[in-house]
PDB file of C-alpha atoms in Angstrom:
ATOM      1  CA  UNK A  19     118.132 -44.999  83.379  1.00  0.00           C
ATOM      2  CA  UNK A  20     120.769 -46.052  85.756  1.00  0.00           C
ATOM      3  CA  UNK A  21     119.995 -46.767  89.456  1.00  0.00           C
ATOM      4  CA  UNK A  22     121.427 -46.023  92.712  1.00  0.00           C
ATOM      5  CA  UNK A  23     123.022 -49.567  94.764  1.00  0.00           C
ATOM      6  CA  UNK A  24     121.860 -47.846  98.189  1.00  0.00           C
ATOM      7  CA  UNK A  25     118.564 -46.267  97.759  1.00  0.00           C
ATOM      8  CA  UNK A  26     117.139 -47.480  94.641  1.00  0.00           C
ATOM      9  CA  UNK A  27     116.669 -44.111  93.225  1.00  0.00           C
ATOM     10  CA  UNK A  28     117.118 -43.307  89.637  1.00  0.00           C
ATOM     11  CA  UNK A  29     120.258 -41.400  88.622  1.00  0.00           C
ATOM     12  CA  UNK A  30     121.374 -39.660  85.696  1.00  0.00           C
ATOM     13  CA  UNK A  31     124.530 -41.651  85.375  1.00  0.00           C
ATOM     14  CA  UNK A  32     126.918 -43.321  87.207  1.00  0.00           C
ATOM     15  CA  UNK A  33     130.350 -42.049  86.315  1.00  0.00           C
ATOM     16  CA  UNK A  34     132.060 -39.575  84.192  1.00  0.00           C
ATOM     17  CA  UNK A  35     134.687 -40.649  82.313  1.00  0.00           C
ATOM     18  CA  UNK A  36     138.035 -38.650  80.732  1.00  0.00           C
ATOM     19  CA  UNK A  37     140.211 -38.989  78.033  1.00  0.00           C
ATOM     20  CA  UNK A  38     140.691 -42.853  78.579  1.00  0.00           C
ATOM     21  CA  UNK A  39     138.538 -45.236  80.494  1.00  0.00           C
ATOM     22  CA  UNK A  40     140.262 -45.939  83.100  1.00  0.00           C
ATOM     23  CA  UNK A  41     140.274 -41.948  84.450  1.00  0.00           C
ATOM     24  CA  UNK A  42     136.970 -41.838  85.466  1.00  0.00           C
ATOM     25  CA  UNK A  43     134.876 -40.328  88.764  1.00  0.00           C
ATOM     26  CA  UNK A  44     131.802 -41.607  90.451  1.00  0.00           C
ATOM     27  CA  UNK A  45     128.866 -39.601  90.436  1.00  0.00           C
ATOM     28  CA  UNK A  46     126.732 -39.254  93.966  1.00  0.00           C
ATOM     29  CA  UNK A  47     122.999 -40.248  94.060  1.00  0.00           C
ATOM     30  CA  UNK A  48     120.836 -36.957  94.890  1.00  0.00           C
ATOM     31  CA  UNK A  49     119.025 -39.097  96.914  1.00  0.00           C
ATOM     32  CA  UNK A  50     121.165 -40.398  99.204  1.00  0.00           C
ATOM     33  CA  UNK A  51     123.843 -38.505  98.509  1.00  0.00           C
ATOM     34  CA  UNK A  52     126.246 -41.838  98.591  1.00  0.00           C
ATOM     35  CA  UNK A  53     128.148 -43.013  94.951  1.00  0.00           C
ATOM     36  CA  UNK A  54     125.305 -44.401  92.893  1.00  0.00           C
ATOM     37  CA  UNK A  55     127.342 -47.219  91.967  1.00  0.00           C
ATOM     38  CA  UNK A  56     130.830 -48.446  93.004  1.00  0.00           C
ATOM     39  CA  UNK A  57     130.737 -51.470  91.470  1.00  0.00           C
ATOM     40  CA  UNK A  58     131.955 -49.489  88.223  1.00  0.00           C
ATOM     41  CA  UNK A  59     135.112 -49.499  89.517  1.00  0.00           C
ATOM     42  CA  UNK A  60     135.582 -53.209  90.477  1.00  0.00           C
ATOM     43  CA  UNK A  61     136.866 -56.074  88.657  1.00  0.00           C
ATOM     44  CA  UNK A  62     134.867 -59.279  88.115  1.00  0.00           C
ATOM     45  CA  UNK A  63     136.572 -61.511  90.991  1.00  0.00           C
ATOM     46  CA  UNK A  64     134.738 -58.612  93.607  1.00  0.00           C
ATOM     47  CA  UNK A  65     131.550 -59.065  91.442  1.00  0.00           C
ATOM     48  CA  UNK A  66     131.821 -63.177  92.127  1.00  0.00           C
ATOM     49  CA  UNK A  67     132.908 -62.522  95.626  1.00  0.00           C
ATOM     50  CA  UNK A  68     129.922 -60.246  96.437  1.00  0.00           C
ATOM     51  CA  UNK A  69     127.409 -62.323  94.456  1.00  0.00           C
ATOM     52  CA  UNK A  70     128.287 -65.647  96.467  1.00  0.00           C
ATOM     53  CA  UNK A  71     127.592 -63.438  99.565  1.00  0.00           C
ATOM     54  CA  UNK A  72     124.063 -62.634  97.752  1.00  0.00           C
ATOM     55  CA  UNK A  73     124.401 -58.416  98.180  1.00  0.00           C
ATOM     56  CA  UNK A  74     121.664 -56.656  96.977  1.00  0.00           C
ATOM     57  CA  UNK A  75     124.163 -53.863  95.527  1.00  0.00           C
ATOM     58  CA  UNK A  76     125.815 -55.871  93.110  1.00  0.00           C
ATOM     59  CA  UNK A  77     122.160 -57.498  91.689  1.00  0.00           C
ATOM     60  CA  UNK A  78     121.130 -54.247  90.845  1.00  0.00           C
ATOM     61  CA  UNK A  79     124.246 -53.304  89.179  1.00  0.00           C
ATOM     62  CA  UNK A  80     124.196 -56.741  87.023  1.00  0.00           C
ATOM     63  CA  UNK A  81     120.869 -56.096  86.591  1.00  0.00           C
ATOM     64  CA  UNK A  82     120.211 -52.476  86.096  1.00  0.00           C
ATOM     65  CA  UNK A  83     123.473 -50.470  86.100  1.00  0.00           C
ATOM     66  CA  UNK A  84     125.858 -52.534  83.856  1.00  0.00           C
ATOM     67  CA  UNK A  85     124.918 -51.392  80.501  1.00  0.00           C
ATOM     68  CA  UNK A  86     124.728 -47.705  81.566  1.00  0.00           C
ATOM     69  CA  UNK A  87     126.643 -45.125  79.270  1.00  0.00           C
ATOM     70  CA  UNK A  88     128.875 -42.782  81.648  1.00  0.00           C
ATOM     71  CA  UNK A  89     128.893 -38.805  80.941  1.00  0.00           C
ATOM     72  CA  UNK A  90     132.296 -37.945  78.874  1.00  0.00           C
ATOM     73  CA  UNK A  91     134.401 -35.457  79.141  1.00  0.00           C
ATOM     74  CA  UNK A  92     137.122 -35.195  75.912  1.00  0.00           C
ATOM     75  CA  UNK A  93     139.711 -31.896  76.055  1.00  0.00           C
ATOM     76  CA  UNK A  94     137.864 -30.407  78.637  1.00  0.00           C
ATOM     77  CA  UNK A  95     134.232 -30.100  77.191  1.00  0.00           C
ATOM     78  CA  UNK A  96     131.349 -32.364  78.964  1.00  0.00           C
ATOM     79  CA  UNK A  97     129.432 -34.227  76.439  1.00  0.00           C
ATOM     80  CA  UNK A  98     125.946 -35.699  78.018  1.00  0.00           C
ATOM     81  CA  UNK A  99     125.182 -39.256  77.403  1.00  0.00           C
ATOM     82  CA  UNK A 100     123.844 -40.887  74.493  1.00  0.00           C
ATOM     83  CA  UNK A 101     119.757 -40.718  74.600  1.00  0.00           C
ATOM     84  CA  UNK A 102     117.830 -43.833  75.258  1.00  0.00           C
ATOM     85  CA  UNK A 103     115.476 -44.840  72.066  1.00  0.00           C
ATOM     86  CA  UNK A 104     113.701 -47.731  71.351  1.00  0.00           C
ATOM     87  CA  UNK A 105     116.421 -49.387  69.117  1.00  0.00           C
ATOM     88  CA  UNK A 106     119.345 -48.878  72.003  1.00  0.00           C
ATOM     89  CA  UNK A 107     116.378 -50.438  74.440  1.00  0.00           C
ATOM     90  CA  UNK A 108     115.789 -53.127  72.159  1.00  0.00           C
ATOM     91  CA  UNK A 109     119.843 -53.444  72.324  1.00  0.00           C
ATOM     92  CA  UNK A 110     120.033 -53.500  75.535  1.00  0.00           C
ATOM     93  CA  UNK A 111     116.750 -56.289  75.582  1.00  0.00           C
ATOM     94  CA  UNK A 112     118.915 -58.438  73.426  1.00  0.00           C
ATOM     95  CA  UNK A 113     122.072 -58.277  75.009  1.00  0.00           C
ATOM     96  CA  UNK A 114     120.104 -59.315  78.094  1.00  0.00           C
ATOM     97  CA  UNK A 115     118.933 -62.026  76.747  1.00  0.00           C
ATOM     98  CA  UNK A 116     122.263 -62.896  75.158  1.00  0.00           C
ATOM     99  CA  UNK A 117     124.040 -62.804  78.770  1.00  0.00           C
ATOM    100  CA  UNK A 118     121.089 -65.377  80.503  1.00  0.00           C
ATOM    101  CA  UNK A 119     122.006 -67.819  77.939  1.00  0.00           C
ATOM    102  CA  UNK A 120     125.754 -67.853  78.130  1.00  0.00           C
ATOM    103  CA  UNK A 121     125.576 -67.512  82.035  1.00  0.00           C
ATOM    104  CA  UNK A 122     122.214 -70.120  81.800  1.00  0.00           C
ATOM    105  CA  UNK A 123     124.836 -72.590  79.719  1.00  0.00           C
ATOM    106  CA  UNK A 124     127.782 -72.828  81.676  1.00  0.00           C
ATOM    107  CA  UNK A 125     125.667 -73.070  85.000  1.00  0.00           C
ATOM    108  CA  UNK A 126     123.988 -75.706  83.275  1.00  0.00           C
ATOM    109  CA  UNK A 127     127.483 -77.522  82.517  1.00  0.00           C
ATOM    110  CA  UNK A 128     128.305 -77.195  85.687  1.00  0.00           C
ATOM    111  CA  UNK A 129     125.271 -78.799  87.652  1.00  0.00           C
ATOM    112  CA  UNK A 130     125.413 -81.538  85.255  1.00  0.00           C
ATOM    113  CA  UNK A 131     129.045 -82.097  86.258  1.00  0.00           C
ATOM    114  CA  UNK A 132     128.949 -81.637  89.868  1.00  0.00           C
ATOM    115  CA  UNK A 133     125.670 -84.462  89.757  1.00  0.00           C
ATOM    116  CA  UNK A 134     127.333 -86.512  87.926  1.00  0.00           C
ATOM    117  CA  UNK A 135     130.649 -86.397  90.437  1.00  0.00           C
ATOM    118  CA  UNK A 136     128.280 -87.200  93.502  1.00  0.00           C
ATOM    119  CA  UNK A 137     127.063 -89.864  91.454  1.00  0.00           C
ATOM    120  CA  UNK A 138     130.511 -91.508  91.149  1.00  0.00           C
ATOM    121  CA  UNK A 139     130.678 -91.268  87.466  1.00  0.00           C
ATOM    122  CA  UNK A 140     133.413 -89.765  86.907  1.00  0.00           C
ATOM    123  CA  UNK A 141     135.463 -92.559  88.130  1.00  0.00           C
ATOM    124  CA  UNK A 142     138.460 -93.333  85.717  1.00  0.00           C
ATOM    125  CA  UNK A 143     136.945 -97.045  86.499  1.00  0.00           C
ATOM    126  CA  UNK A 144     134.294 -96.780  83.932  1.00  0.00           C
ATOM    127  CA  UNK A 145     134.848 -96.925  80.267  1.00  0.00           C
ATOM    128  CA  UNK A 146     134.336 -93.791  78.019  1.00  0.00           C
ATOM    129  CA  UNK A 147     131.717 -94.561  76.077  1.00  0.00           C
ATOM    130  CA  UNK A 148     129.252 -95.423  79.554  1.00  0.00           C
ATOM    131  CA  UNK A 149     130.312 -92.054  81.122  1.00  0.00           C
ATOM    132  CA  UNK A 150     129.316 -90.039  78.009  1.00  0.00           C
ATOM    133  CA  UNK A 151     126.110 -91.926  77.384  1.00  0.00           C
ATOM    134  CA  UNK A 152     125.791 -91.406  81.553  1.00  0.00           C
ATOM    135  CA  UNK A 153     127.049 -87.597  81.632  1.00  0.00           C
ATOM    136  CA  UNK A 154     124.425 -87.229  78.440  1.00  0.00           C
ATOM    137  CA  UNK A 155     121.568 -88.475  80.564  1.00  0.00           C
ATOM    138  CA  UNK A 156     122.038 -86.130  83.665  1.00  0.00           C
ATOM    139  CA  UNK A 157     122.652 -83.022  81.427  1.00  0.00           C
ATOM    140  CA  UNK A 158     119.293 -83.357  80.008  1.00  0.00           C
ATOM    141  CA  UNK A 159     117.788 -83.924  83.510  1.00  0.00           C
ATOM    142  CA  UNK A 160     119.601 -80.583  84.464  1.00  0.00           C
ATOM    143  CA  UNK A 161     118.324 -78.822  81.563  1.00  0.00           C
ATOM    144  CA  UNK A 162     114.638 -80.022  81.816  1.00  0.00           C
ATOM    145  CA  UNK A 163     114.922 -79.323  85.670  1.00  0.00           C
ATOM    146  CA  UNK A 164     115.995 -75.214  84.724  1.00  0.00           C
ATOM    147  CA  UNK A 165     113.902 -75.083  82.470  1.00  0.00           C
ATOM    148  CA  UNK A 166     110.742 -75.879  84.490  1.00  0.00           C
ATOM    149  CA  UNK A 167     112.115 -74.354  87.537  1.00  0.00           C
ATOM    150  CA  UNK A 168     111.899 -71.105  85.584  1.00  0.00           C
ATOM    151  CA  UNK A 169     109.067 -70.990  83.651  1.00  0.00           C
ATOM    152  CA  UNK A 170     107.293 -71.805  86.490  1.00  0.00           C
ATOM    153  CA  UNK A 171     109.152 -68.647  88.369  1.00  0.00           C
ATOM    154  CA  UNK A 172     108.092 -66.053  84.942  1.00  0.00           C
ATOM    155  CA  UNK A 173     104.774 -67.285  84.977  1.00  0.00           C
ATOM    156  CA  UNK A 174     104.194 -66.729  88.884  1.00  0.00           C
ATOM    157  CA  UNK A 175     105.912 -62.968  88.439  1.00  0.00           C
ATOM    158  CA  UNK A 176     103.637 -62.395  85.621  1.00  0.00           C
ATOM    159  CA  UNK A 177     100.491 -63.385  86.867  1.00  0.00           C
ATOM    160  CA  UNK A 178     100.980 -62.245  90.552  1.00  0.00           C
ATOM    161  CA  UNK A 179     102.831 -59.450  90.333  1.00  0.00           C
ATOM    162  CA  UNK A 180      99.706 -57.269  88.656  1.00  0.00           C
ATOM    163  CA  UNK A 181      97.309 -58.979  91.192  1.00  0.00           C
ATOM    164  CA  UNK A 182      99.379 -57.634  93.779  1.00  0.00           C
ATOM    165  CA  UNK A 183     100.145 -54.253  92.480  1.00  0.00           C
ATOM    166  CA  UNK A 184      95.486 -54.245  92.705  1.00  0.00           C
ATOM    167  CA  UNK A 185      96.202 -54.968  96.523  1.00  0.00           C
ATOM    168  CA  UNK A 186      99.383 -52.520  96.795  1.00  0.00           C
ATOM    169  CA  UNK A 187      99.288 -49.265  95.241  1.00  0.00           C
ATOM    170  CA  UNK A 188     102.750 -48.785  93.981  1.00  0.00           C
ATOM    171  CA  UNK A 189     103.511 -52.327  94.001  1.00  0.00           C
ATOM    172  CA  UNK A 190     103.112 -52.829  89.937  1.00  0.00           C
ATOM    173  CA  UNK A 191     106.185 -52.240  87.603  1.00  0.00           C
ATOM    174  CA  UNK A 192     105.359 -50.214  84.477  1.00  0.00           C
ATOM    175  CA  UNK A 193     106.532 -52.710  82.207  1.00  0.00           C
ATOM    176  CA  UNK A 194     104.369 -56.023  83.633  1.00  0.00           C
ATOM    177  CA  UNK A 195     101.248 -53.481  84.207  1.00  0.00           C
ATOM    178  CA  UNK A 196     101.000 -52.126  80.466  1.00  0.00           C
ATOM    179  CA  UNK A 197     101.383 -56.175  79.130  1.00  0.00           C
ATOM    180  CA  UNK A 198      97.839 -56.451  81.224  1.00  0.00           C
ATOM    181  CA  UNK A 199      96.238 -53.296  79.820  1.00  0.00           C
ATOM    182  CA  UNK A 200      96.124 -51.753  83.628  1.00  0.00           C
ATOM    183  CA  UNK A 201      96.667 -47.936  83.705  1.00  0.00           C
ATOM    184  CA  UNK A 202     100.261 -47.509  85.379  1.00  0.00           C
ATOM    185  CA  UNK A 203     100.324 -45.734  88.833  1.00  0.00           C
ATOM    186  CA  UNK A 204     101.592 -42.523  89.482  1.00  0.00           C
ATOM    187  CA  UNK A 205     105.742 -42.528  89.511  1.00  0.00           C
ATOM    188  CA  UNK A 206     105.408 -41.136  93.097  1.00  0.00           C
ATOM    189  CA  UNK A 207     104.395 -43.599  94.319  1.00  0.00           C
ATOM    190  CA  UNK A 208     106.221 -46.396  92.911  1.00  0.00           C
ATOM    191  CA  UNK A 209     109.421 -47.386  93.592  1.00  0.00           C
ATOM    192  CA  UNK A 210     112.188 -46.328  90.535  1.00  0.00           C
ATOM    193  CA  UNK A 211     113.474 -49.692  90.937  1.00  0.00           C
ATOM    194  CA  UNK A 212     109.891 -51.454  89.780  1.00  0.00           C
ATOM    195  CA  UNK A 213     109.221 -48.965  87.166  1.00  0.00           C
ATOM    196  CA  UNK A 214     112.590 -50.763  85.126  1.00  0.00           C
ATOM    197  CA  UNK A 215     111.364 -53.870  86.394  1.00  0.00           C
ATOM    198  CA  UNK A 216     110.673 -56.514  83.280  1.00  0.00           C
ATOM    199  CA  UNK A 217     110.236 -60.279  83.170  1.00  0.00           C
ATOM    200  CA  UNK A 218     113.137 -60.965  81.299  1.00  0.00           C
ATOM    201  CA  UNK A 219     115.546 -59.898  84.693  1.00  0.00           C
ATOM    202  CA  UNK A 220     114.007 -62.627  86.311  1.00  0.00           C
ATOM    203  CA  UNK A 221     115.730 -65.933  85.005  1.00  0.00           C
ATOM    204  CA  UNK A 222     119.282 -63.156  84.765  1.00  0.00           C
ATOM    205  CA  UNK A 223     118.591 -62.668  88.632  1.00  0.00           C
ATOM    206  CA  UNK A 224     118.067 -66.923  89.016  1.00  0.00           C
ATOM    207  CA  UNK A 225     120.888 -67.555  87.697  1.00  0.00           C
ATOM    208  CA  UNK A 226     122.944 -64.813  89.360  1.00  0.00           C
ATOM    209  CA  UNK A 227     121.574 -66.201  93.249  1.00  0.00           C
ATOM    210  CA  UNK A 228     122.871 -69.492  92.128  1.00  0.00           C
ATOM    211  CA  UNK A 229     126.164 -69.005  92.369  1.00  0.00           C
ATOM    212  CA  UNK A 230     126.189 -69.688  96.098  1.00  0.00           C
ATOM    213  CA  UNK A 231     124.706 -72.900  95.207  1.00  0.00           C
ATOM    214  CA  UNK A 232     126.779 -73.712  92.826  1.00  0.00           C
ATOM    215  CA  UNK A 233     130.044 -72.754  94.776  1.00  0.00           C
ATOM    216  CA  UNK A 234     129.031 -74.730  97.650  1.00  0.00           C
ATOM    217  CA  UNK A 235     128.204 -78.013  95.554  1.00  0.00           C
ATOM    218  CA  UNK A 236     131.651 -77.676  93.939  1.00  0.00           C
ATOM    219  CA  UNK A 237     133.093 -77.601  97.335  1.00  0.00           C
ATOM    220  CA  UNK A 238     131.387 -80.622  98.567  1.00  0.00           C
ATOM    221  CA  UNK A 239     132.409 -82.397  95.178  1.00  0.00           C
ATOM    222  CA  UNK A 240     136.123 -82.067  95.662  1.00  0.00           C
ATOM    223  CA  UNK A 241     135.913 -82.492  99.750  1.00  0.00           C
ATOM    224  CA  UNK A 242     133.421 -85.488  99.337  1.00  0.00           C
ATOM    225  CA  UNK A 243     133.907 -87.787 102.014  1.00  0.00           C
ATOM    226  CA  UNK A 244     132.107 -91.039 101.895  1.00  0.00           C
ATOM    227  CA  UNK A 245     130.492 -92.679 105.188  1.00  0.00           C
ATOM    228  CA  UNK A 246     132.136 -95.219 106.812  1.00  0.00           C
ATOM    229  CA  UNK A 247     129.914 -98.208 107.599  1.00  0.00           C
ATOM    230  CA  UNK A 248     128.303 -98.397 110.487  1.00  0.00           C
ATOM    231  CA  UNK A 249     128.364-100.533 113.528  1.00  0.00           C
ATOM    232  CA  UNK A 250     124.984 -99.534 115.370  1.00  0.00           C
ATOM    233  CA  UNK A 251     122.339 -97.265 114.492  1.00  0.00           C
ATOM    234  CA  UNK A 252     122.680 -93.729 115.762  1.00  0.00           C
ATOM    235  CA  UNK A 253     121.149 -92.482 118.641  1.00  0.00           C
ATOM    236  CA  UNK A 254     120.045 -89.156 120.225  1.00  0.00           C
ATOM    237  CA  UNK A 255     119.034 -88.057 123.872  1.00  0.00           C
ATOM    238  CA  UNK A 256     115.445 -87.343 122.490  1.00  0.00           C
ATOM    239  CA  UNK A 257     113.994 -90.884 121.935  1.00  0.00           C
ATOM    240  CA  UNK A 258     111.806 -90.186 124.954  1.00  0.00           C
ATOM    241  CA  UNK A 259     109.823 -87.435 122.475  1.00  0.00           C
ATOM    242  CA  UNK A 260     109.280 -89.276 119.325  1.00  0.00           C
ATOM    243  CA  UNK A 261     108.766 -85.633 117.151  1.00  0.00           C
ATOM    244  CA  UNK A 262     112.160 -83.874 118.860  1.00  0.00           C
ATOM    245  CA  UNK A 263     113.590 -87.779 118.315  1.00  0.00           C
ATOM    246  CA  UNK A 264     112.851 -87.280 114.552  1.00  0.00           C
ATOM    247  CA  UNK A 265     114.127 -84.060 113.917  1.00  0.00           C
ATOM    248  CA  UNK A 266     117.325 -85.063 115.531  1.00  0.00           C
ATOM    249  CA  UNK A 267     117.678 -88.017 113.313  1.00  0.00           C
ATOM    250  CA  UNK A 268     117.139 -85.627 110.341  1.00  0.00           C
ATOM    251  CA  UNK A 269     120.620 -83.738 110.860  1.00  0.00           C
ATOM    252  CA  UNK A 270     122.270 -86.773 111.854  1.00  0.00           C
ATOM    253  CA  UNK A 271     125.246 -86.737 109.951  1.00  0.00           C
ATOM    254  CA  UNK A 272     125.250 -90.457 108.813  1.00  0.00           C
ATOM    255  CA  UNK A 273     121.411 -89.327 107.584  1.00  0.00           C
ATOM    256  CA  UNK A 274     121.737 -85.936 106.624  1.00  0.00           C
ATOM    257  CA  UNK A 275     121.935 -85.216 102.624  1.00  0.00           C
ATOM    258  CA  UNK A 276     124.032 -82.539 102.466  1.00  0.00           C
ATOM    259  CA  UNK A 277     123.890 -81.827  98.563  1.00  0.00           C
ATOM    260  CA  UNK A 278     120.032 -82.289  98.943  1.00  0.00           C
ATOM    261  CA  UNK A 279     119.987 -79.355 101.921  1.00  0.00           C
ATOM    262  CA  UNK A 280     122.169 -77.515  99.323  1.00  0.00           C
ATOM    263  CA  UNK A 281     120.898 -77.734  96.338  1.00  0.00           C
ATOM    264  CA  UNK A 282     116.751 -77.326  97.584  1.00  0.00           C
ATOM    265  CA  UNK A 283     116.834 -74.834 100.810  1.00  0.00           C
ATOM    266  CA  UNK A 284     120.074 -72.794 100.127  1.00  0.00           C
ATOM    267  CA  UNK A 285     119.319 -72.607  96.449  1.00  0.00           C
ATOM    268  CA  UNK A 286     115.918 -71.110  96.784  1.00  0.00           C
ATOM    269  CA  UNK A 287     116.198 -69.261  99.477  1.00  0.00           C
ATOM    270  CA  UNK A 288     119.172 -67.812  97.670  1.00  0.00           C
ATOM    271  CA  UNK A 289     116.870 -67.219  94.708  1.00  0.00           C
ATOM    272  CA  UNK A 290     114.446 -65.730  96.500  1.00  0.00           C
ATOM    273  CA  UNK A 291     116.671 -63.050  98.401  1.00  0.00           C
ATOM    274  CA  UNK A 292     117.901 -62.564  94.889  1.00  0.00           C
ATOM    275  CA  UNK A 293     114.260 -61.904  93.273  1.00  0.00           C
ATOM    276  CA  UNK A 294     113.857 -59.490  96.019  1.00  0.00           C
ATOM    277  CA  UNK A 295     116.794 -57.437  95.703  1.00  0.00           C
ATOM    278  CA  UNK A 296     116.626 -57.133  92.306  1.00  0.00           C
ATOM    279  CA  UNK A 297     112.178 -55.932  92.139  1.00  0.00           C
ATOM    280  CA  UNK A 298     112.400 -54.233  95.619  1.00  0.00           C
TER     281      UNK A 298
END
């Protein structure tokens, strides 16, 4: 079932659609009382836009909304939307699945290339055969880098999410509860956006939240400036206090790793405001 971008409340649908698919209206949440969903209407380059910006209403359409069937109306008569069994959710399960490894691939691609460019090894100075044995090396450092970065994310959901939802009442997702044999809470008081909650949105959400740190990297690859040697060490007005002194020297900008502050701090906070858009 479909869910509302502004309240997380579950809808019936999102849009009804006529004659063609382009003439189509929004439906209002009965929550809220707001369109469930205007990302329907959007094109892709708004979806990008909005991602890099990290808004919760376009993770929970990716996530949620995106594979919704609209109600249709053909010559005037309303026909209600197709009913959800467990072959259309195993569909839908697959198609996930299908979409985290195309989007999981060329994200992957594209790390390996932007490393390799801050490495300086994609100079035209180097012969073929060194950069492809070079580019080879980094891509599998990429891929063994995602790869633990998320199985170590799916196992944390999977084991802390129930132990919190003993702590919170309300707190644990029908899907992860009945995996641990726990009886599932009343659905009043859980949120609708938990009970559709299952592990495999979690890498889909990672690799959504990276985009901002994967935009950002590509920026600094074609902008990269390189650091002109330098005369004397730098200096600060803080040597006087030798723990102000060193955090001063940390953002000096003959010192400061900018890829590094990128890649680490941005990227996981953004996956982290990600993770919480899309469970909360």
């Amino acid at each position: 079932m479909p869910i509302c971008v502004n309240c997380t409340s579950s809808v019936a649908v999102l849009y009804t659609q006529y004659e063609s698919a382009y003439n189509l209206r929004l439906e209002q949440c009965s929550a809220c009382h707001a369109f469930a969903d205007p990302y329907v209407e959007h094109d892709t380059l708004t979806l990008v836009i909005d991602l890099i910006l990290l808004k919760k209403a376009v993770f929970i359409h990716l996530i949620y909304n995106q594979r919704s069937e609209p109600r249709r109306v053909v010559s005037g008569k309303k026909t209600s939307t197709v009913a959800t069994t467990s072959q259309s959710k195993d569909g839908e399960e697959w198609e996930r699945y299908q979409t985290t490894a195309k989007l999981g691939i060329g994200l992957v691609l594209l790390d390996a290339v932007i490393r390799c460019s801050h490495l300086g090894l994609l100079s035209p100075d180097l012969t073929s055969g060194f950069r492809i044995r070079q580019f080879a090396l980094v891509l599998f450092h990429c891929i063994g880098e995602t790869i633990a970065f998320h199985t170590m994310i799916i196992c944390t959901c999977y084991f802390l999410i129930p132990f919190i939802g003993m702590i919170l009442p309300g707190f644990q997702p029908n899907s992860i509860s009945a995996d641990h044999g726990n009886s599932p809470k009343p659905e009043s008081s859980r949120s609708d956006i938990r009970n559709h909650l299952k592990l495999s949105h979690v890498p889909l959400t990672i690799f959504y939240s990276s985009l901002t740190k994967f935009f950002l990297l590509s920026l600094l690859s074609i902008w990269h400036t390189s650091q002109p040697p330098e005369t004397a060490p730098p200096t600060s007005p803080f040597e006087a206090y030798p723990i102000i002194h060193a955090v001063w020297m940390m953002f000096d900008e003959a010192v400061l790793d900018r890829e590094w502050v990128v890649r680490n701090i941005l990227g996981g906070l953004a996956a982290g405001f990600g993770l919480r858009g899309e469970s909360f």
